[in-house]
Amino acid sequence: MDPKFIRNFSIIAHIDHGKSTLADGLLAYSGALADREKKEQFLDNMDLERERGITIKAQTVCLTYKSKVDGETYQINLIDTPGHVDFSYEVSRSLAACEGAILVVDAAQGVEAQTLANVYLAMENNLTIIPVLNKIDLPSADPEGVKKQIEETVGLDCTDIIHASAKEKIGIGEILEAVIAKVPAPTADRALVPRALIFDSWFDAYQGVVILVRVVDGIIKKGDRIHFMATERDYEVLRMGKYTPFPLPVEQLDAGEVGFIICGIKDIRDVKVGDTVTSVKNASVIPLPGFQKVKPMVFAGIFPIVASEYQNLKDALDKLCLNDSSLTFEVEKSLALGFGYRCGFLGLLHMEIVQERLEREFNLALITTAPTVVYRITKTDGTVLMLENPSGMPNETQIAIMEEPYVKVTLHTPTEYIGGLLKLCEDKRGQQIKMDYVTEKKVIIEYKLPMNEMVMDFYDRLKSITKGYASLEYEFMSFEEAKLVKLDILINGDPIDALSLIVHHTKAVNRGRLLTEKMKELIPRQQYQVNIQAAIGSKIVARETLGAIRKDVTAKCYGGDISRKRKLLEKQKEGKKRMKQIGSVDVPQEAFLAILKVED
């Protein structure tokens, strides 16, 4: 197809503003699905996405649409993107493959935190943005107020804003016509050397690695030998096609088009998202600009419950990294949990989703430790250490400066919840940057917060204080010096390295006391007494004792001398002592995540 009849665009929005429903509407309107194939959230094909009602993976679909205005047939490549802050990397990858974006804003809720974040991402990629007001059929919708809000906070011209309701199929045709009229056609020269950008990939048990590409220059044909520039590997194209939304085989992908390529790649390390694919015969030497590699901000240990599952966990993480390249992992050994992996995530929801995907898609039984952030330590000898795991913290005498990461948190909230939010941010050692009243009923608050306070229970408390109305967006600011200490949890005198955490010195004692109390509730009682202690260095700051399950050994002694009973009790005491020396305490999964549930 002539490039002037191709349009590539993404749908961007805050979580729960109706992106997936709009994508369903576009599929139905363009005739991509038969009535029997239609279902809600069609592009959200993961069980997790359907259960939680969120988009986790960006999905692409190629639509054929005949314009009502000029009568021409167009090929429209739509990419539905996630809305949650933890999946912003998915959004940035999708935007790199597009020329335009539809910005969906809920007519009842207005501009939210992630709306702004996604708009700025689209602007950085120089995309044409088409604003759409969704859910205009709701009784609480305020189209004029939200339109004014978009103009003031986002800075977009909303004179021709499209009023739509994806659920009621209102405005779908206008959106498709606006995409054709406003989104520029791809600049594509098919005579040039073939170059294509890999913007997604996943592993298929039967076909090997499936790569999703946007062809920028030239033509890639079935049977061609292609070269992966980053990994310097060559493969033959065995199959290629487009999702319409079901896989449709094609013989070639031309410049400007989006599609999938299968080369029978079994080694998943040969493919990297963001890499450039070119032809072996007529190779390009200039790779395409990829997209910025994001750095994980939250780290947690993932360990198999059964030690023999260690290799399966490695294979599962390898396959997941292919599909989610923002996930990082490295080998970790814990005295309490054995061998596992230290994984890096973009946020808490990302961590939750990865754990659930590992358990469901790969049938693994896992223990996940509480999340921590990365700290920067300058040692007395001048070396700089990036500390991801509290158990690797050097001795206090070796530390010259210890710095923690700070993030800029942007909160969008109705005005009645301001007091509760300000108190929450102050409790978390936050410093207010600014507060702007967007309308009489809506305010934007910006705070500078230590990230280790944010990964604990900040998001849950934010939602409970504001009854779910507030939204949150955050970005890394800098590392700043702080007085931090390592808090160890000891069970019967043995430190459990997977339960260690780094806290601010002002909160250490209180956090230790609350943690030991929580551990006492969660650890099952044993045949012997269990001592649970919190320590900073060699100083014990809190202690709880879990009593033993005790059999009444004196029950059979009726009457007689008291010394008989004493003898039996002494014998039992010796047995318990022996048991304690060789016994090990089973710490349940809930205990490792108790750190998150503790409120100071």
mmCIF file of N, CA and C in Angstrom, residues 263-346:
data_model
loop_
_atom_site.group_PDB
_atom_site.id
_atom_site.type_symbol
_atom_site.label_atom_id
_atom_site.label_comp_id
_atom_site.label_asym_id
_atom_site.label_seq_id
_atom_site.Cartn_x
_atom_site.Cartn_y
_atom_site.Cartn_z
ATOM 1 N N CYS A 263 11.473 -15.908 12.940
ATOM 2 C CA CYS A 263 12.673 -16.490 12.308
ATOM 3 C C CYS A 263 13.078 -17.807 12.952
ATOM 4 N N GLY A 264 12.237 -18.353 13.819
ATOM 5 C CA GLY A 264 12.580 -19.599 14.513
ATOM 6 C C GLY A 264 13.722 -19.413 15.500
ATOM 7 N N ILE A 265 13.783 -18.235 16.156
ATOM 8 C CA ILE A 265 14.871 -17.933 17.107
ATOM 9 C C ILE A 265 14.580 -18.637 18.433
ATOM 10 N N LYS A 266 15.480 -19.524 18.842
ATOM 11 C CA LYS A 266 15.275 -20.248 20.109
ATOM 12 C C LYS A 266 16.058 -19.617 21.255
ATOM 13 N N ASP A 267 17.164 -18.928 20.927
ATOM 14 C CA ASP A 267 17.965 -18.284 21.977
ATOM 15 C C ASP A 267 17.438 -16.862 22.166
ATOM 16 N N ILE A 268 16.753 -16.642 23.298
ATOM 17 C CA ILE A 268 16.082 -15.358 23.505
ATOM 18 C C ILE A 268 17.055 -14.194 23.697
ATOM 19 N N ARG A 269 18.346 -14.494 23.941
ATOM 20 C CA ARG A 269 19.325 -13.405 24.106
ATOM 21 C C ARG A 269 19.703 -12.772 22.772
ATOM 22 N N ASP A 270 19.264 -13.377 21.659
ATOM 23 C CA ASP A 270 19.598 -12.832 20.338
ATOM 24 C C ASP A 270 18.706 -11.651 19.945
ATOM 25 N N VAL A 271 17.657 -11.404 20.726
ATOM 26 C CA VAL A 271 16.717 -10.322 20.386
ATOM 27 C C VAL A 271 16.672 -9.317 21.518
ATOM 28 N N LYS A 272 16.769 -8.034 21.165
ATOM 29 C CA LYS A 272 16.665 -6.967 22.166
ATOM 30 C C LYS A 272 15.640 -5.946 21.683
ATOM 31 N N VAL A 273 14.714 -5.585 22.559
ATOM 32 C CA VAL A 273 13.723 -4.569 22.205
ATOM 33 C C VAL A 273 14.442 -3.227 22.045
ATOM 34 N N GLY A 274 14.130 -2.514 20.956
ATOM 35 C CA GLY A 274 14.820 -1.253 20.668
ATOM 36 C C GLY A 274 15.919 -1.409 19.641
ATOM 37 N N ASP A 275 16.204 -2.673 19.263
ATOM 38 C CA ASP A 275 17.247 -2.955 18.273
ATOM 39 C C ASP A 275 16.740 -2.632 16.857
ATOM 40 N N THR A 276 17.685 -2.496 15.922
ATOM 41 C CA THR A 276 17.350 -2.261 14.513
ATOM 42 C C THR A 276 17.619 -3.533 13.723
ATOM 43 N N VAL A 277 16.648 -3.898 12.855
ATOM 44 C CA VAL A 277 16.789 -5.053 11.969
ATOM 45 C C VAL A 277 17.074 -4.526 10.569
ATOM 46 N N THR A 278 18.072 -5.102 9.909
ATOM 47 C CA THR A 278 18.387 -4.707 8.532
ATOM 48 C C THR A 278 18.622 -5.969 7.702
ATOM 49 N N SER A 279 18.923 -5.786 6.405
ATOM 50 C CA SER A 279 19.133 -6.930 5.515
ATOM 51 C C SER A 279 20.600 -7.360 5.573
ATOM 52 N N VAL A 280 20.869 -8.660 5.462
ATOM 53 C CA VAL A 280 22.246 -9.158 5.465
ATOM 54 C C VAL A 280 22.925 -8.766 4.150
ATOM 55 N N LYS A 281 22.199 -8.946 3.027
ATOM 56 C CA LYS A 281 22.745 -8.696 1.695
ATOM 57 C C LYS A 281 23.047 -7.209 1.484
ATOM 58 N N ASN A 282 22.120 -6.367 1.958
ATOM 59 C CA ASN A 282 22.214 -4.927 1.684
ATOM 60 C C ASN A 282 22.124 -4.207 3.026
ATOM 61 N N ALA A 283 23.134 -4.403 3.886
ATOM 62 C CA ALA A 283 23.039 -3.988 5.293
ATOM 63 C C ALA A 283 23.222 -2.486 5.483
ATOM 64 N N SER A 284 22.475 -1.957 6.460
ATOM 65 C CA SER A 284 22.626 -0.552 6.861
ATOM 66 C C SER A 284 23.649 -0.492 7.988
ATOM 67 N N VAL A 285 24.385 0.600 8.042
ATOM 68 C CA VAL A 285 25.376 0.735 9.127
ATOM 69 C C VAL A 285 24.871 1.683 10.208
ATOM 70 N N ILE A 286 23.783 2.408 9.902
ATOM 71 C CA ILE A 286 23.256 3.382 10.876
ATOM 72 C C ILE A 286 22.008 2.809 11.542
ATOM 73 N N PRO A 287 22.100 2.476 12.848
ATOM 74 C CA PRO A 287 20.901 1.956 13.524
ATOM 75 C C PRO A 287 19.872 3.070 13.736
ATOM 76 N N LEU A 288 18.624 2.678 13.908
ATOM 77 C CA LEU A 288 17.554 3.646 14.192
ATOM 78 C C LEU A 288 17.671 4.088 15.646
ATOM 79 N N PRO A 289 17.266 5.339 15.935
ATOM 80 C CA PRO A 289 17.268 5.723 17.357
ATOM 81 C C PRO A 289 16.243 4.859 18.102
ATOM 82 N N GLY A 290 16.692 4.153 19.101
ATOM 83 C CA GLY A 290 15.777 3.275 19.861
ATOM 84 C C GLY A 290 14.957 4.123 20.819
ATOM 85 N N PHE A 291 14.825 3.674 22.047
ATOM 86 C CA PHE A 291 14.178 4.503 23.054
ATOM 87 C C PHE A 291 14.965 4.368 24.336
ATOM 88 N N GLN A 292 14.823 5.374 25.157
ATOM 89 C CA GLN A 292 15.631 5.464 26.375
ATOM 90 C C GLN A 292 15.411 4.241 27.269
ATOM 91 N N LYS A 293 16.502 3.612 27.658
ATOM 92 C CA LYS A 293 16.409 2.443 28.554
ATOM 93 C C LYS A 293 16.065 2.942 29.953
ATOM 94 N N VAL A 294 15.000 2.397 30.520
ATOM 95 C CA VAL A 294 14.603 2.868 31.854
ATOM 96 C C VAL A 294 15.360 2.108 32.928
ATOM 97 N N LYS A 295 15.594 2.801 34.039
ATOM 98 C CA LYS A 295 16.305 2.163 35.156
ATOM 99 C C LYS A 295 15.280 1.719 36.197
ATOM 100 N N PRO A 296 15.369 0.458 36.649
ATOM 101 C CA PRO A 296 14.441 0.013 37.695
ATOM 102 C C PRO A 296 14.673 0.799 38.983
ATOM 103 N N MET A 297 13.597 1.066 39.694
ATOM 104 C CA MET A 297 13.686 1.866 40.920
ATOM 105 C C MET A 297 13.369 1.047 42.174
ATOM 106 N N VAL A 298 12.690 -0.088 42.010
ATOM 107 C CA VAL A 298 12.305 -0.918 43.157
ATOM 108 C C VAL A 298 12.919 -2.302 42.968
ATOM 109 N N PHE A 299 13.522 -2.832 44.032
ATOM 110 C CA PHE A 299 14.187 -4.139 43.944
ATOM 111 C C PHE A 299 13.602 -5.091 44.980
ATOM 112 N N ALA A 300 13.465 -6.354 44.586
ATOM 113 C CA ALA A 300 12.991 -7.375 45.529
ATOM 114 C C ALA A 300 13.605 -8.711 45.151
ATOM 115 N N GLY A 301 13.751 -9.584 46.147
ATOM 116 C CA GLY A 301 14.279 -10.921 45.890
ATOM 117 C C GLY A 301 13.147 -11.869 45.549
ATOM 118 N N ILE A 302 13.322 -12.699 44.509
ATOM 119 C CA ILE A 302 12.327 -13.733 44.175
ATOM 120 C C ILE A 302 13.026 -15.077 44.296
ATOM 121 N N PHE A 303 12.474 -15.941 45.164
ATOM 122 C CA PHE A 303 13.098 -17.241 45.450
ATOM 123 C C PHE A 303 12.087 -18.356 45.221
ATOM 124 N N PRO A 304 12.536 -19.500 44.651
ATOM 125 C CA PRO A 304 11.611 -20.642 44.532
ATOM 126 C C PRO A 304 11.430 -21.300 45.897
ATOM 127 N N ILE A 305 10.202 -21.714 46.201
ATOM 128 C CA ILE A 305 9.960 -22.393 47.486
ATOM 129 C C ILE A 305 10.684 -23.734 47.491
ATOM 130 N N VAL A 306 10.676 -24.438 46.336
ATOM 131 C CA VAL A 306 11.396 -25.720 46.200
ATOM 132 C C VAL A 306 12.704 -25.414 45.476
ATOM 133 N N ALA A 307 13.832 -25.753 46.078
ATOM 134 C CA ALA A 307 15.154 -25.411 45.528
ATOM 135 C C ALA A 307 15.368 -25.951 44.113
ATOM 136 N N SER A 308 14.764 -27.108 43.790
ATOM 137 C CA SER A 308 14.956 -27.716 42.466
ATOM 138 C C SER A 308 14.312 -26.896 41.338
ATOM 139 N N GLU A 309 13.465 -25.920 41.705
ATOM 140 C CA GLU A 309 12.781 -25.083 40.698
ATOM 141 C C GLU A 309 13.646 -23.906 40.259
ATOM 142 N N TYR A 310 14.876 -23.804 40.779
ATOM 143 C CA TYR A 310 15.741 -22.644 40.516
ATOM 144 C C TYR A 310 15.982 -22.419 39.015
ATOM 145 N N GLN A 311 16.299 -23.502 38.280
ATOM 146 C CA GLN A 311 16.569 -23.387 36.835
ATOM 147 C C GLN A 311 15.306 -22.979 36.075
ATOM 148 N N ASN A 312 14.154 -23.524 36.508
ATOM 149 C CA ASN A 312 12.874 -23.159 35.872
ATOM 150 C C ASN A 312 12.572 -21.684 36.067
ATOM 151 N N LEU A 313 12.927 -21.151 37.261
ATOM 152 C CA LEU A 313 12.718 -19.731 37.543
ATOM 153 C C LEU A 313 13.587 -18.885 36.620
ATOM 154 N N LYS A 314 14.836 -19.326 36.383
ATOM 155 C CA LYS A 314 15.737 -18.582 35.486
ATOM 156 C C LYS A 314 15.168 -18.539 34.065
ATOM 157 N N ASP A 315 14.712 -19.690 33.570
ATOM 158 C CA ASP A 315 14.137 -19.755 32.220
ATOM 159 C C ASP A 315 12.898 -18.859 32.119
ATOM 160 N N ALA A 316 12.066 -18.888 33.174
ATOM 161 C CA ALA A 316 10.837 -18.077 33.180
ATOM 162 C C ALA A 316 11.174 -16.587 33.149
ATOM 163 N N LEU A 317 12.181 -16.171 33.939
ATOM 164 C CA LEU A 317 12.579 -14.753 33.964
ATOM 165 C C LEU A 317 13.153 -14.327 32.616
ATOM 166 N N ASP A 318 13.928 -15.214 31.981
ATOM 167 C CA ASP A 318 14.476 -14.921 30.647
ATOM 168 C C ASP A 318 13.355 -14.650 29.652
ATOM 169 N N LYS A 319 12.341 -15.513 29.670
ATOM 170 C CA LYS A 319 11.218 -15.377 28.721
ATOM 171 C C LYS A 319 10.391 -14.127 29.031
ATOM 172 N N LEU A 320 10.250 -13.824 30.320
ATOM 173 C CA LEU A 320 9.464 -12.646 30.714
ATOM 174 C C LEU A 320 10.186 -11.359 30.334
ATOM 175 N N CYS A 321 11.528 -11.366 30.436
ATOM 176 C CA CYS A 321 12.321 -10.183 30.068
ATOM 177 C C CYS A 321 12.207 -9.868 28.586
ATOM 178 N N LEU A 322 12.000 -10.896 27.789
ATOM 179 C CA LEU A 322 11.826 -10.708 26.348
ATOM 180 C C LEU A 322 10.545 -9.927 26.083
ATOM 181 N N ASN A 323 9.516 -10.225 26.879
ATOM 182 C CA ASN A 323 8.210 -9.599 26.735
ATOM 183 C C ASN A 323 8.122 -8.278 27.491
ATOM 184 N N ASP A 324 8.928 -8.159 28.557
ATOM 185 C CA ASP A 324 8.886 -6.967 29.414
ATOM 186 C C ASP A 324 10.331 -6.553 29.690
ATOM 187 N N SER A 325 10.907 -5.765 28.774
ATOM 188 C CA SER A 325 12.340 -5.473 28.860
ATOM 189 C C SER A 325 12.691 -4.462 29.958
ATOM 190 N N SER A 326 11.691 -3.958 30.687
ATOM 191 C CA SER A 326 12.004 -3.058 31.806
ATOM 192 C C SER A 326 12.340 -3.851 33.072
ATOM 193 N N LEU A 327 12.165 -5.182 33.027
ATOM 194 C CA LEU A 327 12.486 -6.049 34.168
ATOM 195 C C LEU A 327 13.963 -6.449 34.102
ATOM 196 N N THR A 328 14.671 -6.329 35.218
ATOM 197 C CA THR A 328 16.072 -6.773 35.259
ATOM 198 C C THR A 328 16.226 -7.799 36.380
ATOM 199 N N PHE A 329 17.222 -8.686 36.280
ATOM 200 C CA PHE A 329 17.434 -9.649 37.371
ATOM 201 C C PHE A 329 18.882 -10.115 37.402
ATOM 202 N N GLU A 330 19.320 -10.474 38.607
ATOM 203 C CA GLU A 330 20.656 -11.063 38.785
ATOM 204 C C GLU A 330 20.597 -12.070 39.925
ATOM 205 N N VAL A 331 21.541 -12.990 39.954
ATOM 206 C CA VAL A 331 21.534 -14.077 40.954
ATOM 207 C C VAL A 331 21.722 -13.511 42.360
ATOM 208 N N GLU A 332 21.000 -14.071 43.317
ATOM 209 C CA GLU A 332 21.138 -13.661 44.717
ATOM 210 C C GLU A 332 21.109 -14.917 45.597
ATOM 211 N N LYS A 333 21.926 -14.904 46.641
ATOM 212 C CA LYS A 333 21.924 -16.036 47.581
ATOM 213 C C LYS A 333 21.522 -15.523 48.949
ATOM 214 N N SER A 334 20.546 -16.178 49.550
ATOM 215 C CA SER A 334 20.089 -15.801 50.889
ATOM 216 C C SER A 334 20.327 -16.980 51.823
ATOM 217 N N LEU A 335 20.797 -16.686 53.044
ATOM 218 C CA LEU A 335 21.032 -17.753 54.025
ATOM 219 C C LEU A 335 19.716 -18.420 54.399
ATOM 220 N N ALA A 336 18.649 -17.615 54.425
ATOM 221 C CA ALA A 336 17.353 -18.148 54.845
ATOM 222 C C ALA A 336 16.612 -18.844 53.704
ATOM 223 N N LEU A 337 16.764 -18.329 52.469
ATOM 224 C CA LEU A 337 15.911 -18.807 51.373
ATOM 225 C C LEU A 337 16.663 -19.543 50.272
ATOM 226 N N GLY A 338 17.984 -19.619 50.359
ATOM 227 C CA GLY A 338 18.766 -20.315 49.334
ATOM 228 C C GLY A 338 19.026 -19.441 48.114
ATOM 229 N N PHE A 339 19.099 -20.070 46.940
ATOM 230 C CA PHE A 339 19.388 -19.331 45.714
ATOM 231 C C PHE A 339 18.112 -18.788 45.076
ATOM 232 N N GLY A 340 18.218 -17.580 44.551
ATOM 233 C CA GLY A 340 17.090 -16.956 43.863
ATOM 234 C C GLY A 340 17.604 -15.821 43.001
ATOM 235 N N TYR A 341 16.752 -14.829 42.744
ATOM 236 C CA TYR A 341 17.148 -13.700 41.893
ATOM 237 C C TYR A 341 16.725 -12.381 42.518
ATOM 238 N N ARG A 342 17.620 -11.402 42.374
ATOM 239 C CA ARG A 342 17.307 -10.028 42.796
ATOM 240 C C ARG A 342 16.758 -9.341 41.556
ATOM 241 N N CYS A 343 15.494 -8.967 41.593
ATOM 242 C CA CYS A 343 14.845 -8.400 40.409
ATOM 243 C C CYS A 343 14.597 -6.906 40.576
ATOM 244 N N GLY A 344 14.737 -6.176 39.473
ATOM 245 C CA GLY A 344 14.490 -4.734 39.470
ATOM 246 C C GLY A 344 13.193 -4.432 38.733
ATOM 247 N N PHE A 345 12.332 -3.602 39.353
ATOM 248 C CA PHE A 345 11.020 -3.278 38.784
ATOM 249 C C PHE A 345 10.874 -1.756 38.681
ATOM 250 N N LEU A 346 9.879 -1.323 37.890
ATOM 251 C CA LEU A 346 9.627 0.118 37.754
ATOM 252 C C LEU A 346 8.774 0.648 38.902
#
